[in-house]
Tab-separated table of C-alpha atoms and ligand atoms in Angstrom:
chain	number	residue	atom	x	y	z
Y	130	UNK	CA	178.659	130.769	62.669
Y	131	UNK	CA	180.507	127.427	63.142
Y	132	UNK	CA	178.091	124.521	61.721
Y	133	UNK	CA	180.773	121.761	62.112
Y	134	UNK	CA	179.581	120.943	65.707
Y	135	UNK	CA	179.212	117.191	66.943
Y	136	UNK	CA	175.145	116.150	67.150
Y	137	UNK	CA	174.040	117.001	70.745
Y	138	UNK	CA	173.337	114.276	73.704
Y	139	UNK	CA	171.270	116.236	76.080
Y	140	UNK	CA	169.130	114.386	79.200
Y	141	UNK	CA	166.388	116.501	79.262
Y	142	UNK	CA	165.766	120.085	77.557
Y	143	UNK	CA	163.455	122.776	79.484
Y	144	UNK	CA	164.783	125.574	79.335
Y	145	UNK	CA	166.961	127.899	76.510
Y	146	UNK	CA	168.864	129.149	79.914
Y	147	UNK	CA	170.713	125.462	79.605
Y	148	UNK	CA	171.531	125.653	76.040
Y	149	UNK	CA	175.232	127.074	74.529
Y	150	UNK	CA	174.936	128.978	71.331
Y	151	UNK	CA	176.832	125.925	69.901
Y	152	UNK	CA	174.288	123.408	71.535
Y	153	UNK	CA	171.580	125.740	69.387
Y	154	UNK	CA	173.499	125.961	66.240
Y	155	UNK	CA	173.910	121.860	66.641
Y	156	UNK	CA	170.252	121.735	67.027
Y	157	UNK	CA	169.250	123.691	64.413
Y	158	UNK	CA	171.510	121.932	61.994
Y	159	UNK	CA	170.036	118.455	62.656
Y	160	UNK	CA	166.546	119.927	62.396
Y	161	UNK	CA	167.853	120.992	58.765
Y	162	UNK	CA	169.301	117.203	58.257
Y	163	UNK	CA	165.832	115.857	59.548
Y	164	UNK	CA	163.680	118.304	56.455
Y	165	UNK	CA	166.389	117.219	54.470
Y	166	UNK	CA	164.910	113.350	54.650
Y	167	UNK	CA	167.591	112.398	57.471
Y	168	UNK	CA	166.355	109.545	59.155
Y	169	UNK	CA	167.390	107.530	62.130
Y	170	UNK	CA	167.072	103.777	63.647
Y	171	UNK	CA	166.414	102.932	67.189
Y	172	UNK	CA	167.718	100.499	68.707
Y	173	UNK	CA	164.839	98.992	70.005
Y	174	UNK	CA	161.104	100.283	70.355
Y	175	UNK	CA	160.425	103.718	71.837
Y	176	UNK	CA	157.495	105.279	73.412
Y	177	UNK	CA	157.018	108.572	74.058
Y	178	UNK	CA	154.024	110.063	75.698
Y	179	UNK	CA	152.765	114.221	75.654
Y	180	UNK	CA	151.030	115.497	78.644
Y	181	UNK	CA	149.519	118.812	77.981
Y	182	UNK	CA	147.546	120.573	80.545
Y	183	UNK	CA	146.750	123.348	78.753
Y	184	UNK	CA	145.791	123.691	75.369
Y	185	UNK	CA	147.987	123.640	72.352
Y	186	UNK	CA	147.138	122.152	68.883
Y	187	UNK	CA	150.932	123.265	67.315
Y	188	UNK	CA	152.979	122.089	70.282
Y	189	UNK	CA	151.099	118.898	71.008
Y	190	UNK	CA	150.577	117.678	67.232
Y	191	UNK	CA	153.949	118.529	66.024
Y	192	UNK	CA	155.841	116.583	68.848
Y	193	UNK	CA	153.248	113.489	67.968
Y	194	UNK	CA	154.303	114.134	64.294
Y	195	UNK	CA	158.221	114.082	65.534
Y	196	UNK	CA	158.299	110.905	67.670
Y	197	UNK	CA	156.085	109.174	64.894
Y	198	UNK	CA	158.646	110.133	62.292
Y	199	UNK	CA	161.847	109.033	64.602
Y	200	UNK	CA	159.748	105.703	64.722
Y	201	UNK	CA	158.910	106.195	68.325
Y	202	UNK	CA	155.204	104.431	69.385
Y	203	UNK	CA	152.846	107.045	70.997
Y	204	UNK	CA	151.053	106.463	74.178
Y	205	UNK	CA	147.860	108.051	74.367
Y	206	UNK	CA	147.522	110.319	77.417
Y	207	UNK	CA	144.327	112.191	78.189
Y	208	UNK	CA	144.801	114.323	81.163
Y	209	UNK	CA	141.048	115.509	81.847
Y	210	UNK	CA	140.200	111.041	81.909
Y	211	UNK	CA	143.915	110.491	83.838
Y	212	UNK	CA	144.687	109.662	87.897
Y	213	UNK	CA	145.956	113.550	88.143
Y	214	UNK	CA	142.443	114.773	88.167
Y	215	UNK	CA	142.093	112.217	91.462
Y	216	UNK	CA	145.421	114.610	93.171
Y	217	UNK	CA	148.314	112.097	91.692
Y	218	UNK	CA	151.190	114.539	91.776
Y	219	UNK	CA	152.849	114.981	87.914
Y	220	UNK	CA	155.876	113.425	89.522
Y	221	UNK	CA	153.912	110.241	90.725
Y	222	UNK	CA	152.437	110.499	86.961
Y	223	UNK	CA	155.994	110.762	85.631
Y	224	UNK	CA	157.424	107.399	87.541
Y	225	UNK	CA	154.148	105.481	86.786
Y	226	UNK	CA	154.993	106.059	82.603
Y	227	UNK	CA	158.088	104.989	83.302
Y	228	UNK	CA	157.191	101.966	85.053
Y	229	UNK	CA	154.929	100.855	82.503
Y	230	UNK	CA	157.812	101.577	80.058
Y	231	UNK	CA	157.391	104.896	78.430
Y	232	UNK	CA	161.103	106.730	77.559
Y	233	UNK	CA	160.055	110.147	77.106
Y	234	UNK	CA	157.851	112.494	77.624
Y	235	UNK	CA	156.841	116.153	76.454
Y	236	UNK	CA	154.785	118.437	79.282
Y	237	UNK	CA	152.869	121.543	78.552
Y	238	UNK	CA	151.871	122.741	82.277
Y	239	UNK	CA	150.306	126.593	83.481
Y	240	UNK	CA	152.931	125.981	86.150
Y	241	UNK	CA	156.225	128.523	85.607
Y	242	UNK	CA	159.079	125.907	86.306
Y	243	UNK	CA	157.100	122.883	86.691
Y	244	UNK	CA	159.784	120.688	85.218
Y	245	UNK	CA	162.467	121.521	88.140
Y	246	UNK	CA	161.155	118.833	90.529
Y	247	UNK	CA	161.267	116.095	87.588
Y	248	UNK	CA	164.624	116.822	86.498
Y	249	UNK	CA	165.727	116.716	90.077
Y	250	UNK	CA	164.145	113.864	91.007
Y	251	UNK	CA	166.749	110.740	91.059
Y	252	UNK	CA	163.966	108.200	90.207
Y	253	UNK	CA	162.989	110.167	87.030
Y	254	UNK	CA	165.428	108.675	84.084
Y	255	UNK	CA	162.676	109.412	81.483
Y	256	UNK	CA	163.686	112.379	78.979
Y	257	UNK	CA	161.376	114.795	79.408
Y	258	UNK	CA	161.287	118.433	77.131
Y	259	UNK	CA	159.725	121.299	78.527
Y	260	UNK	CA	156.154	121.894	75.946
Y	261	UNK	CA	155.757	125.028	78.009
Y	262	UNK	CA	155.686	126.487	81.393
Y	263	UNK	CA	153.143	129.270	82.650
Y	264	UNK	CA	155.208	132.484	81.019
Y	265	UNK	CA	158.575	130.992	82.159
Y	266	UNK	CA	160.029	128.890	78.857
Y	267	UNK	CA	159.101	127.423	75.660
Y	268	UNK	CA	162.148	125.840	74.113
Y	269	UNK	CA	160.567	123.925	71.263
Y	270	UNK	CA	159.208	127.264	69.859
Y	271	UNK	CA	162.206	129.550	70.746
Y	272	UNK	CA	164.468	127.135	68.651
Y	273	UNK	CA	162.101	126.613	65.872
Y	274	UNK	CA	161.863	130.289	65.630
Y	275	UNK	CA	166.084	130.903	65.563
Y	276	UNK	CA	165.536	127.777	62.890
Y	277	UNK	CA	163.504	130.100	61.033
Y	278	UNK	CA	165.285	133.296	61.045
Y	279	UNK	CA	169.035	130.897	60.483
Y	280	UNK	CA	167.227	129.660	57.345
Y	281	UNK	CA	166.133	133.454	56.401
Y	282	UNK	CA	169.619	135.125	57.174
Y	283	UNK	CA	172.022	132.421	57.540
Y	284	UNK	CA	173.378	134.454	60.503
Y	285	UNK	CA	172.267	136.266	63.694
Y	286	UNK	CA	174.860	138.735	63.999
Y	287	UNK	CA	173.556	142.196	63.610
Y	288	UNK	CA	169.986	141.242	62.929
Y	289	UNK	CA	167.303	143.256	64.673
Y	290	UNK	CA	164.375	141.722	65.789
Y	291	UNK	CA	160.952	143.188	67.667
Y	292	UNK	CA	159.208	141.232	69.843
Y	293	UNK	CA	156.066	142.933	69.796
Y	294	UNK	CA	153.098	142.546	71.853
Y	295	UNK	CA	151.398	140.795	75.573
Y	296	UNK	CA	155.516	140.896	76.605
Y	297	UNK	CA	154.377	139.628	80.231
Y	298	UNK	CA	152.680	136.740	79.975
Y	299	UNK	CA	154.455	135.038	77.036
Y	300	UNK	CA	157.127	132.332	77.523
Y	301	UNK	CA	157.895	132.644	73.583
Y	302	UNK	CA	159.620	136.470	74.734
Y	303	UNK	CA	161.629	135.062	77.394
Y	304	UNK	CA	162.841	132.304	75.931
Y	305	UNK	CA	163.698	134.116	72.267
Y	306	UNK	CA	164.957	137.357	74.022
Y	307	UNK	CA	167.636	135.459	75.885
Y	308	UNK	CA	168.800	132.933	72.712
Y	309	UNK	CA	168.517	136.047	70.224
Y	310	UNK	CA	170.669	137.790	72.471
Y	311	UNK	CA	173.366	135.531	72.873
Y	312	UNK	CA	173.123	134.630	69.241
Y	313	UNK	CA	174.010	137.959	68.541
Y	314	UNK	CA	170.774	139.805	67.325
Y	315	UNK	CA	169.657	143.079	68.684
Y	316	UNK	CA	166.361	142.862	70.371
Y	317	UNK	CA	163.734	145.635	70.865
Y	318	UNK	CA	160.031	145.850	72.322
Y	319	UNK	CA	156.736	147.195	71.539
Y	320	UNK	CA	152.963	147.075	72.214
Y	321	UNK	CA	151.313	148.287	75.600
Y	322	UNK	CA	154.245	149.497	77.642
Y	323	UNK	CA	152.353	148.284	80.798
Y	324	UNK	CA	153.633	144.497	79.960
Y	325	UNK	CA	157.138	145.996	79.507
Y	326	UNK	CA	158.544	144.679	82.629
Y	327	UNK	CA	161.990	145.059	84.132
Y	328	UNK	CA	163.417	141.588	83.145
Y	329	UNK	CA	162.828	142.576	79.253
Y	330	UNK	CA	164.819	145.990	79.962
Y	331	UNK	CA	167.830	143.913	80.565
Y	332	UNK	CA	167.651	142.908	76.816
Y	333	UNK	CA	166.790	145.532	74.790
Y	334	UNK	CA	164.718	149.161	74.630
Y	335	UNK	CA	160.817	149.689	74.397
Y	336	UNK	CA	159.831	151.806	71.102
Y	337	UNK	CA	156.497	152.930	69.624
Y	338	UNK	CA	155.733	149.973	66.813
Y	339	UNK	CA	155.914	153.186	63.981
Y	340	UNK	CA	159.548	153.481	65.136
Y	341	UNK	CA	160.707	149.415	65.081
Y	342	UNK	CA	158.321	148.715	61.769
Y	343	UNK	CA	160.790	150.313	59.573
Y	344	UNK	CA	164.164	149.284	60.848
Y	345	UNK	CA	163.341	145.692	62.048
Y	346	UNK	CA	164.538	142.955	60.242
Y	347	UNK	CA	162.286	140.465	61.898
Y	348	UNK	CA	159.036	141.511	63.216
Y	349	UNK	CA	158.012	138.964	65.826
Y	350	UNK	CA	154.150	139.269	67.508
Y	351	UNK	CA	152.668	137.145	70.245
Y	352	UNK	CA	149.383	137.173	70.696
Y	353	UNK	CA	147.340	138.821	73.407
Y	354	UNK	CA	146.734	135.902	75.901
Y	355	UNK	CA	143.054	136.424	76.797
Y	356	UNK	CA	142.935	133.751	79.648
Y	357	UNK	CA	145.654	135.307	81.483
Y	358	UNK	CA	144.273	138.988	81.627
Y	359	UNK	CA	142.674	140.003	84.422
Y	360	UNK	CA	138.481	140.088	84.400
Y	361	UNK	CA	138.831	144.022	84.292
Y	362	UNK	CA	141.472	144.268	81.575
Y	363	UNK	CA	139.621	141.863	79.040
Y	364	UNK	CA	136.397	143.921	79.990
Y	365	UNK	CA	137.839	146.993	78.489
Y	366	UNK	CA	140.074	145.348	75.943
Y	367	UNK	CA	139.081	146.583	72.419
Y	368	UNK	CA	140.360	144.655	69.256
Y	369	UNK	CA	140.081	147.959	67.021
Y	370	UNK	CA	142.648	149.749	69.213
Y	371	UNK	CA	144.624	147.311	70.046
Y	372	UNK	CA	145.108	146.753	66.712
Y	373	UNK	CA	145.693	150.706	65.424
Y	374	UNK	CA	148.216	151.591	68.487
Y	375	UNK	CA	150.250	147.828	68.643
Y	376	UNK	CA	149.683	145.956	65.604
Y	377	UNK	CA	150.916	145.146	61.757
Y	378	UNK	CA	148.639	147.267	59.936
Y	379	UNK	CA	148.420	146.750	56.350
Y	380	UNK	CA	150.254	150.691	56.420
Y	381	UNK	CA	152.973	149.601	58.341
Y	382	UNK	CA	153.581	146.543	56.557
Y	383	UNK	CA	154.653	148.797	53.605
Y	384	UNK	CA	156.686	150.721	55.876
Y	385	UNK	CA	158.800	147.368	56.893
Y	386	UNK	CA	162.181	146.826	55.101
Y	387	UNK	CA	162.200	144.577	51.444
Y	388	UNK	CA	163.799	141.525	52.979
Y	389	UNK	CA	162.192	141.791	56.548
Y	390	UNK	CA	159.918	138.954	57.830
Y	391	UNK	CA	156.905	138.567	59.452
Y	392	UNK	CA	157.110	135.419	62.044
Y	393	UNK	CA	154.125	134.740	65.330
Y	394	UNK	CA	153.978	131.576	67.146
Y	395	UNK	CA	150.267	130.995	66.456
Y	396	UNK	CA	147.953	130.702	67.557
Y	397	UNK	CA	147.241	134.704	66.182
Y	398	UNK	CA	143.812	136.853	66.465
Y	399	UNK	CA	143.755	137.885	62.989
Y	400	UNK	CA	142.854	141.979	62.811
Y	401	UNK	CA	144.500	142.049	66.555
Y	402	UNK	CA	148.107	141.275	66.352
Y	403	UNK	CA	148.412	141.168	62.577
Y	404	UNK	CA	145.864	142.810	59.650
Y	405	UNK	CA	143.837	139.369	58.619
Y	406	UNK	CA	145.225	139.794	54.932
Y	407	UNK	CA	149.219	140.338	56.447
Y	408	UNK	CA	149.206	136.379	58.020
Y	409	UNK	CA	149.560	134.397	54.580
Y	410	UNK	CA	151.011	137.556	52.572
Y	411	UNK	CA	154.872	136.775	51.141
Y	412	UNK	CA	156.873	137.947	54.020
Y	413	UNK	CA	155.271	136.214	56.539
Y	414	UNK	CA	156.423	133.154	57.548
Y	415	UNK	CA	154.271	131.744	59.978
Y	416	UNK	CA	153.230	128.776	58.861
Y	417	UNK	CA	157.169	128.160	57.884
Y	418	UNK	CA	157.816	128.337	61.533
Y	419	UNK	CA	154.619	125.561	62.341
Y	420	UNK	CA	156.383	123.626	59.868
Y	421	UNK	CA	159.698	124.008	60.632
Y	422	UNK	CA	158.266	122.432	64.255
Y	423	UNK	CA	158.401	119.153	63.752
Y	424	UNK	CA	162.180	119.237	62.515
Y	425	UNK	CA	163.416	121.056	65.282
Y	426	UNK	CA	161.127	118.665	67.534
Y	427	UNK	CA	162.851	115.512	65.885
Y	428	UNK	CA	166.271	117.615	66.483
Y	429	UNK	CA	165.452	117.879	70.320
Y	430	UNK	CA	164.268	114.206	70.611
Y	431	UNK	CA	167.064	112.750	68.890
Y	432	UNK	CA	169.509	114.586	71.246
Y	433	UNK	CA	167.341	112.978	74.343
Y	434	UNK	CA	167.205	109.288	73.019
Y	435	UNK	CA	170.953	109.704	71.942
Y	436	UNK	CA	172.033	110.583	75.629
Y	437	UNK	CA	170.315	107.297	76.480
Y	438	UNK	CA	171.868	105.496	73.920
Y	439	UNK	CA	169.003	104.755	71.642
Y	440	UNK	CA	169.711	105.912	68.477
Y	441	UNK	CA	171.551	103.689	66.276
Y	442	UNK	CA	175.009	105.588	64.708
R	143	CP	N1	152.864	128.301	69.434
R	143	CP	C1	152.279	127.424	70.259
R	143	CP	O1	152.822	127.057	71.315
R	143	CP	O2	151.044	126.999	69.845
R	143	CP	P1	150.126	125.968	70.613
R	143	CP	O3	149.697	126.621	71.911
R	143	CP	O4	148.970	125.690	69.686
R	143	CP	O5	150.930	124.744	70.907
């Protein structure tokens, strides 16, 4: 994997469709630079401001924790107390930071492709990076996960990896399906074969989880998104079966391989996607990947304020 690649200058980033493999690599090695105590200077003050209309505690806290450590000044925005909630449009939103002087901004909205309109818009110049959109794209997590597995394996090539679990309503599958792909992993499916839509056949086969759990070199779970079942699903929805047909059982953990991982973007339902006991054991690396967010956050900001020429080098 070539690691010599120039640092990146991207205007906005929303989407792993946009990114090269060497635009991911590039990322991934400044992320490594930035746990590595790389710092940067701006060239003058920064502010950055995260609007998240859904929840998220990883997402939202880790890019605060990024822009603080670039040296970037925070502007608090509360969208349940802001002008939104009165109809402003987020593009109206967008233009009035900017007016008042804020240079980027990170969204989280239940919208798939909210961010198209902004980018398009000619009097948007702020940076903005996509937080995540409805089940369409989560960059931020795809590329902290490839971080992850890079620091693991120190390649892609040949890896396996199952992505295991609610396959249709999770932006985390699209987005790593598509990067893990080009990257040159294999990719595979599990859990309920009902969310095991046509656009996921395009990238790899469905298999019973007792099938992937021993060949896998990455087992990947998402978690089973409650709020975007439907009433009658989460009516019959048990946690006990979902857990012995789909999940990591303490059984099947001893069935993976010695080096294979354990990796979930969090937030998981402990005894649901993965055996309580299994989320902290030594082959998971979970809270690796939450921390491994804020470098690759830093890494995506950096490449944002160095297209607009803020970073000192
Ligand atoms: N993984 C993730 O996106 O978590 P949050 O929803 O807490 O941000």
């Amino acid at each position: 994997m070539d690691m010599t690649t120039q640092l990146l200058s991207l205007e906005n980033v929303v989407s792993m469709e946009d990114l090269s493999v060497a635009d991911v690599m590039s990322l991934i090695r400044e992320a490594n630079d930035f746990k590595n105590g790389k710092q940067v200077d701006l060239v003058r003050p920064t502010y950055a401001a995260n609007l998240f209309f859904e929840n998220s505690t990883r997402t939202h806290t880790s890019f605060e924790m990024a822009e603080r450590k670039l040296g970037m000044t925070v502007v608090n925005f509360d969208p349940a107390a802001s002008s939104v909630k009165k109809g402003e449009t987020l593009g109206d939103t967008l233009k009035t930071l900017q007016a008042i002087g804020v240079d980027m901004v990170a969204i989280r909205d239940r919208k798939n492709e909210y961010y198209k309109d902004l980018v398009e818009d000619p009097n948007i110049h702020m940076a903005i990076a996509n937080a995540g959109d409805g089940s369409g794209q989560h960059p931020s997590q795809s590329l902290l996960d490839m971080m992850t597995i890079y620091q693991e394996f120190g390649n892609f090539k040949g890896l396996k990896v199952a992505i295991v679990g609610d396959l249709s309503h999770s932006r985390v599958a699209r987005s790593n399906m598509e990067v893990l792909t080009k990257l040159g992993a294999k990719v595979y499916f599990g859990g309920p074969k009902k969310w095991f839509t046509d656009d996921f056949a395009e990238y790899g086969e469905w298999r019973e989880i007792d099938e992937l759990v021993p060949e896998m070199d990455v087992m990947m779970f998402l978690r089973v998104q409650h709020e975007r079942l439907a009433a009658d699903e989460n009516g019959s929805f048990s946690d006990v079966k979902y857990h012995q047909q789909y999940g990591l059982t303490k059984d099947r953990e001893r069935q993976m391989k010695d080096d294979a991982i354990i990796m979930h973007p969090a937030p998981v339902n402990r005894d649901v996607e993965i055996a309580d006991e299994l989320v902290e054991c030594d082959r998971s690396r979970i809270f690796e990947q939450m921390k491994n967010g804020v470098f690759v956050r830093m890494a995506i900001i950096a490449s944002m304020l160095r297209f607009k020429n803020l970073i000192e080098e």
